Amino acid sequence: MKKTIAIVEDDPDQRENYRDAITKKGYLVRAYGSRAEALAGFEQALPDLAILDIILGDEIDAGFELCRDLLARRPSLPVLFLTERIDEIDKISGLRLGAWDYLPKPISLDYLAERIASLLRIGSQRDGGVTAPSPSAQRIGDLVLDQDALLVSWKGQSIDLSGTEFRMLAKLVRAPGHAVSYETLMNATMQSLVTNNTINTHMRNIRKKFEAWTQAFLPSRANTATATAGWAASPWLSDGSGGRVSPPSSCSSGPRSLASPTSACASFWLWSSF
């Protein structure tokens, strides 16, 4: 059965270009030119993936509103923003709403098709109720990372991370206890126009998703002020000691308040509470 892709784009030429390119890849495409049209269509049937522009006609935040509505109906629905609004605050807003990706215009139609295929593959594996990790899954203590399905579990409980969040987490746990630079994490996102604040938003989203399942994940007040050269995962993940750790020697500027991070020493350890 063909997967259904919804495109919400008010520019008729761009809308038809996207429709034609995605249809040629074998998808069923429903295209809408306004928020009202899209809402009416979603009332009839939800798509398997939605591509949203943000500005639709006179509604400057219509795409954000549609994202909220879609995820309220189906929280696991892959939503991709495709927009000319590339300011950092817009990207952060989209990610906080739960979008799986945020792509700037103009975009290669071939690249867009590849992103659609990737997100649909991840979504299908998750919706299919995959619970057993693949044989190649990485296990670090109670954390399991399944690279094939981009799935993560903690103490047997599935944690619903986006593809971008998964890739960043996977990069962190490759070197437990060592700071991972912002540049490295930016590369892990596979996105363009990524800033330090965007990375911080992703990391806070990851923390919140883990915190929803275990209070043990909450950091102590002292550890949230620990300084690193980027972000890090506690060595507990690899050695199972359960003890607290000191800041890595790679950051010598001393602790800083989380409320006022710097580019050199920006944030707390992801697993500093263990």
PDB file of C-alpha atoms in Angstrom:
ATOM      1  CA  MET A   1       0.000   0.000   0.000  1.00  0.00           C
ATOM      2  CA  LYS A   2       1.318   3.414  -0.942  1.00  0.00           C
ATOM      3  CA  LYS A   3       2.342   5.782   1.833  1.00  0.00           C
ATOM      4  CA  THR A   4       0.482   9.080   1.917  1.00  0.00           C
ATOM      5  CA  ILE A   5       2.434  12.324   2.087  1.00  0.00           C
ATOM      6  CA  ALA A   6       0.709  15.606   2.929  1.00  0.00           C
ATOM      7  CA  ILE A   7       2.284  18.801   1.599  1.00  0.00           C
ATOM      8  CA  VAL A   8       1.099  22.150   2.928  1.00  0.00           C
ATOM      9  CA  GLU A   9       2.577  24.936   0.808  1.00  0.00           C
ATOM     10  CA  ASP A  10       0.907  28.171  -0.268  1.00  0.00           C
ATOM     11  CA  ASP A  11       3.138  28.808  -3.294  1.00  0.00           C
ATOM     12  CA  PRO A  12       1.416  26.953  -6.173  1.00  0.00           C
ATOM     13  CA  ASP A  13       4.586  26.436  -8.226  1.00  0.00           C
ATOM     14  CA  GLN A  14       6.552  25.014  -5.309  1.00  0.00           C
ATOM     15  CA  ARG A  15       3.576  22.904  -4.274  1.00  0.00           C
ATOM     16  CA  GLU A  16       3.292  21.312  -7.724  1.00  0.00           C
ATOM     17  CA  ASN A  17       7.055  20.749  -7.934  1.00  0.00           C
ATOM     18  CA  TYR A  18       7.024  18.913  -4.611  1.00  0.00           C
ATOM     19  CA  ARG A  19       3.908  16.979  -5.588  1.00  0.00           C
ATOM     20  CA  ASP A  20       5.388  15.820  -8.908  1.00  0.00           C
ATOM     21  CA  ALA A  21       8.773  14.866  -7.444  1.00  0.00           C
ATOM     22  CA  ILE A  22       7.311  12.907  -4.533  1.00  0.00           C
ATOM     23  CA  THR A  23       4.644  11.212  -6.666  1.00  0.00           C
ATOM     24  CA  LYS A  24       7.384   9.948  -8.982  1.00  0.00           C
ATOM     25  CA  LYS A  25       8.937   8.209  -5.990  1.00  0.00           C
ATOM     26  CA  GLY A  26       5.802   6.104  -5.615  1.00  0.00           C
ATOM     27  CA  TYR A  27       3.951   7.987  -2.878  1.00  0.00           C
ATOM     28  CA  LEU A  28       0.358   9.149  -2.768  1.00  0.00           C
ATOM     29  CA  VAL A  29       0.488  12.926  -2.346  1.00  0.00           C
ATOM     30  CA  ARG A  30      -2.171  15.221  -0.941  1.00  0.00           C
ATOM     31  CA  ALA A  31      -1.290  18.882  -1.414  1.00  0.00           C
ATOM     32  CA  TYR A  32      -2.916  21.806   0.386  1.00  0.00           C
ATOM     33  CA  GLY A  33      -2.507  25.536  -0.139  1.00  0.00           C
ATOM     34  CA  SER A  34      -3.704  26.822   3.237  1.00  0.00           C
ATOM     35  CA  ARG A  35      -4.109  25.836   6.863  1.00  0.00           C
ATOM     36  CA  ALA A  36      -7.891  25.609   6.444  1.00  0.00           C
ATOM     37  CA  GLU A  37      -7.563  23.259   3.467  1.00  0.00           C
ATOM     38  CA  ALA A  38      -5.071  21.108   5.348  1.00  0.00           C
ATOM     39  CA  LEU A  39      -7.269  20.871   8.453  1.00  0.00           C
ATOM     40  CA  ALA A  40     -10.212  19.817   6.331  1.00  0.00           C
ATOM     41  CA  GLY A  41      -8.080  17.149   4.691  1.00  0.00           C
ATOM     42  CA  PHE A  42      -6.739  15.886   8.023  1.00  0.00           C
ATOM     43  CA  GLU A  43     -10.296  15.525   9.274  1.00  0.00           C
ATOM     44  CA  GLN A  44     -10.868  13.024   6.471  1.00  0.00           C
ATOM     45  CA  ALA A  45      -7.620  11.078   6.925  1.00  0.00           C
ATOM     46  CA  LEU A  46      -4.225  11.622   8.469  1.00  0.00           C
ATOM     47  CA  PRO A  47      -1.143  11.208   6.267  1.00  0.00           C
ATOM     48  CA  ASP A  48       1.813   8.933   6.959  1.00  0.00           C
ATOM     49  CA  LEU A  49       4.088  11.990   6.889  1.00  0.00           C
ATOM     50  CA  ALA A  50       3.446  15.733   6.711  1.00  0.00           C
ATOM     51  CA  ILE A  51       5.609  18.404   5.088  1.00  0.00           C
ATOM     52  CA  LEU A  52       4.716  21.869   6.347  1.00  0.00           C
ATOM     53  CA  ASP A  53       5.630  25.380   5.339  1.00  0.00           C
ATOM     54  CA  ILE A  54       5.324  27.794   8.252  1.00  0.00           C
ATOM     55  CA  ILE A  55       3.956  30.932   6.592  1.00  0.00           C
ATOM     56  CA  LEU A  56       0.715  30.180   4.757  1.00  0.00           C
ATOM     57  CA  GLY A  57      -0.910  33.235   3.196  1.00  0.00           C
ATOM     58  CA  ASP A  58      -1.480  35.846   5.885  1.00  0.00           C
ATOM     59  CA  GLU A  59      -0.918  33.348   8.720  1.00  0.00           C
ATOM     60  CA  ILE A  60       2.715  33.710   9.721  1.00  0.00           C
ATOM     61  CA  ASP A  61       2.710  30.736  12.124  1.00  0.00           C
ATOM     62  CA  ALA A  62       0.192  28.493  10.367  1.00  0.00           C
ATOM     63  CA  GLY A  63       2.678  25.629  10.014  1.00  0.00           C
ATOM     64  CA  PHE A  64       3.368  25.613  13.732  1.00  0.00           C
ATOM     65  CA  GLU A  65      -0.357  25.460  14.435  1.00  0.00           C
ATOM     66  CA  LEU A  66      -0.790  22.572  12.017  1.00  0.00           C
ATOM     67  CA  CYS A  67       2.082  20.723  13.656  1.00  0.00           C
ATOM     68  CA  ARG A  68       0.422  21.052  17.069  1.00  0.00           C
ATOM     69  CA  ASP A  69      -2.861  19.799  15.649  1.00  0.00           C
ATOM     70  CA  LEU A  70      -1.312  16.827  13.860  1.00  0.00           C
ATOM     71  CA  LEU A  71       0.732  15.668  16.836  1.00  0.00           C
ATOM     72  CA  ALA A  72      -2.281  16.025  19.122  1.00  0.00           C
ATOM     73  CA  ARG A  73      -4.109  13.604  16.827  1.00  0.00           C
ATOM     74  CA  ARG A  74      -1.156  11.226  16.349  1.00  0.00           C
ATOM     75  CA  PRO A  75       1.939  11.920  18.497  1.00  0.00           C
ATOM     76  CA  SER A  76       4.103   9.505  16.490  1.00  0.00           C
ATOM     77  CA  LEU A  77       3.395  11.161  13.130  1.00  0.00           C
ATOM     78  CA  PRO A  78       6.572  12.272  11.306  1.00  0.00           C
ATOM     79  CA  VAL A  79       6.371  16.026  10.683  1.00  0.00           C
ATOM     80  CA  LEU A  80       8.938  17.826   8.553  1.00  0.00           C
ATOM     81  CA  PHE A  81       9.138  21.610   8.253  1.00  0.00           C
ATOM     82  CA  LEU A  82      10.246  22.903   4.843  1.00  0.00           C
ATOM     83  CA  THR A  83      10.457  26.665   4.973  1.00  0.00           C
ATOM     84  CA  GLU A  84      12.290  29.880   4.149  1.00  0.00           C
ATOM     85  CA  ARG A  85      12.148  30.841   7.833  1.00  0.00           C
ATOM     86  CA  ILE A  86      15.627  29.834   8.898  1.00  0.00           C
ATOM     87  CA  ASP A  87      16.093  32.011  11.981  1.00  0.00           C
ATOM     88  CA  GLU A  88      17.326  30.060  14.963  1.00  0.00           C
ATOM     89  CA  ILE A  89      14.251  30.842  17.058  1.00  0.00           C
ATOM     90  CA  ASP A  90      11.980  29.380  14.360  1.00  0.00           C
ATOM     91  CA  LYS A  91      13.995  26.178  14.132  1.00  0.00           C
ATOM     92  CA  ILE A  92      14.042  25.804  17.908  1.00  0.00           C
ATOM     93  CA  SER A  93      10.271  26.394  18.002  1.00  0.00           C
ATOM     94  CA  GLY A  94       9.685  23.685  15.421  1.00  0.00           C
ATOM     95  CA  LEU A  95      11.847  21.164  17.235  1.00  0.00           C
ATOM     96  CA  ARG A  96      10.168  21.889  20.553  1.00  0.00           C
ATOM     97  CA  LEU A  97       6.794  21.239  18.973  1.00  0.00           C
ATOM     98  CA  GLY A  98       7.974  17.748  18.079  1.00  0.00           C
ATOM     99  CA  ALA A  99       8.954  18.031  14.407  1.00  0.00           C
ATOM    100  CA  TRP A 100      11.237  15.256  13.209  1.00  0.00           C
ATOM    101  CA  ASP A 101      13.183  17.521  10.865  1.00  0.00           C
ATOM    102  CA  TYR A 102      13.493  21.165   9.847  1.00  0.00           C
ATOM    103  CA  LEU A 103      14.762  21.852   6.333  1.00  0.00           C
ATOM    104  CA  PRO A 104      15.473  25.199   4.674  1.00  0.00           C
ATOM    105  CA  LYS A 105      14.385  26.268   1.207  1.00  0.00           C
ATOM    106  CA  PRO A 106      15.508  25.986  -1.492  1.00  0.00           C
ATOM    107  CA  ILE A 107      16.079  22.241  -1.337  1.00  0.00           C
ATOM    108  CA  SER A 108      17.143  19.512  -3.725  1.00  0.00           C
ATOM    109  CA  LEU A 109      14.091  17.446  -4.612  1.00  0.00           C
ATOM    110  CA  ASP A 110      16.210  14.291  -4.552  1.00  0.00           C
ATOM    111  CA  TYR A 111      17.408  15.109  -1.042  1.00  0.00           C
ATOM    112  CA  LEU A 112      13.841  15.802   0.073  1.00  0.00           C
ATOM    113  CA  ALA A 113      12.772  12.429  -1.279  1.00  0.00           C
ATOM    114  CA  GLU A 114      15.580  10.709   0.636  1.00  0.00           C
ATOM    115  CA  ARG A 115      14.582  12.426   3.880  1.00  0.00           C
ATOM    116  CA  ILE A 116      10.977  11.352   3.358  1.00  0.00           C
ATOM    117  CA  ALA A 117      12.039   7.745   2.772  1.00  0.00           C
ATOM    118  CA  SER A 118      14.253   7.769   5.856  1.00  0.00           C
ATOM    119  CA  LEU A 119      11.607   9.216   8.163  1.00  0.00           C
ATOM    120  CA  LEU A 120       8.929   6.857   6.852  1.00  0.00           C
ATOM    121  CA  ARG A 121      11.205   3.877   7.412  1.00  0.00           C
ATOM    122  CA  ILE A 122      11.810   4.915  11.017  1.00  0.00           C
ATOM    123  CA  GLY A 123       8.120   5.649  11.545  1.00  0.00           C
ATOM    124  CA  SER A 124       7.052   2.270  10.135  1.00  0.00           C
ATOM    125  CA  GLN A 125       9.434   0.383  12.390  1.00  0.00           C
ATOM    126  CA  ARG A 126       8.166   2.255  15.426  1.00  0.00           C
ATOM    127  CA  ASP A 127       4.491   1.930  14.547  1.00  0.00           C
ATOM    128  CA  GLY A 128       5.034  -1.746  13.880  1.00  0.00           C
ATOM    129  CA  GLY A 129       5.642  -2.290  17.560  1.00  0.00           C
ATOM    130  CA  VAL A 130       9.264  -3.337  17.238  1.00  0.00           C
ATOM    131  CA  THR A 131      10.294  -4.231  20.780  1.00  0.00           C
ATOM    132  CA  ALA A 132      13.237  -6.604  20.350  1.00  0.00           C
ATOM    133  CA  PRO A 133      16.428  -4.801  19.298  1.00  0.00           C
ATOM    134  CA  SER A 134      18.306  -6.020  16.242  1.00  0.00           C
ATOM    135  CA  PRO A 135      21.363  -8.262  16.747  1.00  0.00           C
ATOM    136  CA  SER A 136      23.589  -5.289  15.900  1.00  0.00           C
ATOM    137  CA  ALA A 137      22.059  -3.079  18.624  1.00  0.00           C
ATOM    138  CA  GLN A 138      24.545  -1.349  20.911  1.00  0.00           C
ATOM    139  CA  ARG A 139      24.172  -2.037  24.637  1.00  0.00           C
ATOM    140  CA  ILE A 140      25.697   0.258  27.259  1.00  0.00           C
ATOM    141  CA  GLY A 141      24.522  -0.696  30.705  1.00  0.00           C
ATOM    142  CA  ASP A 142      20.718  -0.323  30.713  1.00  0.00           C
ATOM    143  CA  LEU A 143      20.772   1.717  27.510  1.00  0.00           C
ATOM    144  CA  VAL A 144      20.140  -0.012  24.157  1.00  0.00           C
ATOM    145  CA  LEU A 145      20.606   1.771  20.826  1.00  0.00           C
ATOM    146  CA  ASP A 146      19.245   0.101  17.706  1.00  0.00           C
ATOM    147  CA  GLN A 147      20.942   1.780  14.759  1.00  0.00           C
ATOM    148  CA  ASP A 148      18.831  -0.041  12.172  1.00  0.00           C
ATOM    149  CA  ALA A 149      15.518   1.345  13.434  1.00  0.00           C
ATOM    150  CA  LEU A 150      16.890   4.430  15.212  1.00  0.00           C
ATOM    151  CA  LEU A 151      15.244   3.144  18.388  1.00  0.00           C
ATOM    152  CA  VAL A 152      16.471   3.583  21.949  1.00  0.00           C
ATOM    153  CA  SER A 153      15.379   1.904  25.161  1.00  0.00           C
ATOM    154  CA  TRP A 154      16.300   2.494  28.806  1.00  0.00           C
ATOM    155  CA  LYS A 155      15.856  -0.373  31.279  1.00  0.00           C
ATOM    156  CA  GLY A 156      13.575  -2.064  28.753  1.00  0.00           C
ATOM    157  CA  GLN A 157      11.397   1.021  28.281  1.00  0.00           C
ATOM    158  CA  SER A 158      11.254   2.455  24.765  1.00  0.00           C
ATOM    159  CA  ILE A 159      12.198   6.159  24.600  1.00  0.00           C
ATOM    160  CA  ASP A 160      10.638   8.002  21.676  1.00  0.00           C
ATOM    161  CA  LEU A 161      13.506  10.026  20.191  1.00  0.00           C
ATOM    162  CA  SER A 162      13.458  11.664  16.788  1.00  0.00           C
ATOM    163  CA  GLY A 163      16.040  10.563  14.237  1.00  0.00           C
ATOM    164  CA  THR A 164      18.139  13.641  14.949  1.00  0.00           C
ATOM    165  CA  GLU A 165      17.991  13.101  18.707  1.00  0.00           C
ATOM    166  CA  PHE A 166      18.951   9.457  18.264  1.00  0.00           C
ATOM    167  CA  ARG A 167      22.019  10.299  16.173  1.00  0.00           C
ATOM    168  CA  MET A 168      23.179  12.855  18.730  1.00  0.00           C
ATOM    169  CA  LEU A 169      22.724  10.419  21.603  1.00  0.00           C
ATOM    170  CA  ALA A 170      24.609   7.723  19.685  1.00  0.00           C
ATOM    171  CA  LYS A 171      27.490  10.141  19.157  1.00  0.00           C
ATOM    172  CA  LEU A 172      27.619  10.947  22.881  1.00  0.00           C
ATOM    173  CA  VAL A 173      27.743   7.386  24.156  1.00  0.00           C
ATOM    174  CA  ARG A 174      30.646   6.466  21.916  1.00  0.00           C
ATOM    175  CA  ALA A 175      32.914   8.228  24.393  1.00  0.00           C
ATOM    176  CA  PRO A 176      31.332   8.077  27.875  1.00  0.00           C
ATOM    177  CA  GLY A 177      32.714  10.700  30.240  1.00  0.00           C
ATOM    178  CA  HIS A 178      34.402  12.717  27.500  1.00  0.00           C
ATOM    179  CA  ALA A 179      33.073  16.006  26.202  1.00  0.00           C
ATOM    180  CA  VAL A 180      31.700  15.934  22.681  1.00  0.00           C
ATOM    181  CA  SER A 181      32.105  19.235  20.865  1.00  0.00           C
ATOM    182  CA  TYR A 182      29.234  21.214  19.426  1.00  0.00           C
ATOM    183  CA  GLU A 183      30.790  20.813  15.976  1.00  0.00           C
ATOM    184  CA  THR A 184      30.690  17.020  16.278  1.00  0.00           C
ATOM    185  CA  LEU A 185      27.052  17.093  17.394  1.00  0.00           C
ATOM    186  CA  MET A 186      26.166  19.510  14.593  1.00  0.00           C
ATOM    187  CA  ASN A 187      27.565  17.016  12.085  1.00  0.00           C
ATOM    188  CA  ALA A 188      25.542  14.251  13.739  1.00  0.00           C
ATOM    189  CA  THR A 189      22.271  16.112  13.078  1.00  0.00           C
ATOM    190  CA  MET A 190      22.772  15.830   9.295  1.00  0.00           C
ATOM    191  CA  GLN A 191      21.173  19.270   9.044  1.00  0.00           C
ATOM    192  CA  SER A 192      22.362  22.637   7.807  1.00  0.00           C
ATOM    193  CA  LEU A 193      22.212  25.953   9.656  1.00  0.00           C
ATOM    194  CA  VAL A 194      22.652  24.372  13.079  1.00  0.00           C
ATOM    195  CA  THR A 195      23.790  26.546  16.002  1.00  0.00           C
ATOM    196  CA  ASN A 196      24.843  25.842  19.581  1.00  0.00           C
ATOM    197  CA  ASN A 197      21.385  26.793  20.830  1.00  0.00           C
ATOM    198  CA  THR A 198      19.810  24.330  18.411  1.00  0.00           C
ATOM    199  CA  ILE A 199      22.021  21.587  19.826  1.00  0.00           C
ATOM    200  CA  ASN A 200      21.075  22.629  23.372  1.00  0.00           C
ATOM    201  CA  THR A 201      17.391  22.387  22.447  1.00  0.00           C
ATOM    202  CA  HIS A 202      17.846  18.869  21.089  1.00  0.00           C
ATOM    203  CA  MET A 203      19.754  17.802  24.200  1.00  0.00           C
ATOM    204  CA  ARG A 204      17.152  19.221  26.581  1.00  0.00           C
ATOM    205  CA  ASN A 205      14.466  17.396  24.620  1.00  0.00           C
ATOM    206  CA  ILE A 206      16.412  14.154  25.057  1.00  0.00           C
ATOM    207  CA  ARG A 207      16.723  14.742  28.795  1.00  0.00           C
ATOM    208  CA  LYS A 208      13.009  15.470  29.152  1.00  0.00           C
ATOM    209  CA  LYS A 209      12.081  12.248  27.382  1.00  0.00           C
ATOM    210  CA  PHE A 210      14.265  10.197  29.696  1.00  0.00           C
ATOM    211  CA  GLU A 211      13.089  12.120  32.751  1.00  0.00           C
ATOM    212  CA  ALA A 212       9.491  11.240  31.872  1.00  0.00           C
ATOM    213  CA  TRP A 213      10.324   7.603  32.618  1.00  0.00           C
ATOM    214  CA  THR A 214      12.712   7.783  35.540  1.00  0.00           C
ATOM    215  CA  GLN A 215      13.340  10.280  38.320  1.00  0.00           C
ATOM    216  CA  ALA A 216      16.800   8.763  38.689  1.00  0.00           C
ATOM    217  CA  PHE A 217      17.709  10.600  35.510  1.00  0.00           C
ATOM    218  CA  LEU A 218      17.185  14.008  37.130  1.00  0.00           C
ATOM    219  CA  PRO A 219      20.548  15.713  37.820  1.00  0.00           C
ATOM    220  CA  SER A 220      21.626  17.105  41.138  1.00  0.00           C
ATOM    221  CA  ARG A 221      21.842  20.879  41.375  1.00  0.00           C
ATOM    222  CA  ALA A 222      25.612  20.755  41.659  1.00  0.00           C
ATOM    223  CA  ASN A 223      26.050  18.578  38.617  1.00  0.00           C
ATOM    224  CA  THR A 224      23.843  20.717  36.388  1.00  0.00           C
ATOM    225  CA  ALA A 225      26.493  23.413  36.730  1.00  0.00           C
ATOM    226  CA  THR A 226      29.286  21.098  35.576  1.00  0.00           C
ATOM    227  CA  ALA A 227      31.118  22.598  32.626  1.00  0.00           C
ATOM    228  CA  THR A 228      32.111  20.722  29.508  1.00  0.00           C
ATOM    229  CA  ALA A 229      33.391  21.611  26.060  1.00  0.00           C
ATOM    230  CA  GLY A 230      30.045  20.558  24.660  1.00  0.00           C
ATOM    231  CA  TRP A 231      28.006  17.685  26.032  1.00  0.00           C
ATOM    232  CA  ALA A 232      28.996  14.376  27.609  1.00  0.00           C
ATOM    233  CA  ALA A 233      27.594  11.118  28.929  1.00  0.00           C
ATOM    234  CA  SER A 234      28.681   9.807  32.317  1.00  0.00           C
ATOM    235  CA  PRO A 235      31.155   6.890  32.410  1.00  0.00           C
ATOM    236  CA  TRP A 236      28.460   5.065  34.384  1.00  0.00           C
ATOM    237  CA  LEU A 237      27.050   4.050  31.038  1.00  0.00           C
ATOM    238  CA  SER A 238      30.099   1.922  30.313  1.00  0.00           C
ATOM    239  CA  ASP A 239      31.436   0.827  33.693  1.00  0.00           C
ATOM    240  CA  GLY A 240      28.192   0.422  35.679  1.00  0.00           C
ATOM    241  CA  SER A 241      29.760   1.901  38.819  1.00  0.00           C
ATOM    242  CA  GLY A 242      26.807   4.150  39.635  1.00  0.00           C
ATOM    243  CA  GLY A 243      29.149   6.821  40.959  1.00  0.00           C
ATOM    244  CA  ARG A 244      29.437  10.487  40.137  1.00  0.00           C
ATOM    245  CA  VAL A 245      32.249  11.788  37.979  1.00  0.00           C
ATOM    246  CA  SER A 246      34.363  14.918  37.741  1.00  0.00           C
ATOM    247  CA  PRO A 247      34.398  17.340  34.808  1.00  0.00           C
ATOM    248  CA  PRO A 248      36.672  16.186  31.989  1.00  0.00           C
ATOM    249  CA  SER A 249      40.166  17.654  31.941  1.00  0.00           C
ATOM    250  CA  SER A 250      39.478  18.959  28.444  1.00  0.00           C
ATOM    251  CA  CYS A 251      37.476  21.789  30.013  1.00  0.00           C
ATOM    252  CA  SER A 252      39.634  23.866  32.294  1.00  0.00           C
ATOM    253  CA  SER A 253      37.549  27.006  32.607  1.00  0.00           C
ATOM    254  CA  GLY A 254      35.721  25.737  35.705  1.00  0.00           C
ATOM    255  CA  PRO A 255      32.018  25.365  36.422  1.00  0.00           C
ATOM    256  CA  ARG A 256      29.569  27.833  34.959  1.00  0.00           C
ATOM    257  CA  SER A 257      25.903  28.386  35.578  1.00  0.00           C
ATOM    258  CA  LEU A 258      23.585  26.525  33.233  1.00  0.00           C
ATOM    259  CA  ALA A 259      21.571  29.723  32.915  1.00  0.00           C
ATOM    260  CA  SER A 260      24.462  31.486  31.178  1.00  0.00           C
ATOM    261  CA  PRO A 261      26.384  28.939  29.092  1.00  0.00           C
ATOM    262  CA  THR A 262      29.315  29.918  26.908  1.00  0.00           C
ATOM    263  CA  SER A 263      30.405  28.471  23.582  1.00  0.00           C
ATOM    264  CA  ALA A 264      33.492  26.933  25.179  1.00  0.00           C
ATOM    265  CA  CYS A 265      31.820  25.338  28.210  1.00  0.00           C
ATOM    266  CA  ALA A 266      28.143  25.241  27.556  1.00  0.00           C
ATOM    267  CA  SER A 267      26.106  22.700  29.379  1.00  0.00           C
ATOM    268  CA  PHE A 268      25.641  19.935  31.943  1.00  0.00           C
ATOM    269  CA  TRP A 269      26.548  16.297  31.568  1.00  0.00           C
ATOM    270  CA  LEU A 270      23.759  14.255  30.060  1.00  0.00           C
ATOM    271  CA  TRP A 271      24.086  11.517  32.697  1.00  0.00           C
ATOM    272  CA  SER A 272      25.861  13.385  35.470  1.00  0.00           C
ATOM    273  CA  SER A 273      23.280  12.324  38.058  1.00  0.00           C
ATOM    274  CA  PHE A 274      24.309   8.686  38.041  1.00  0.00           C
TER     275      PHE A 274
END
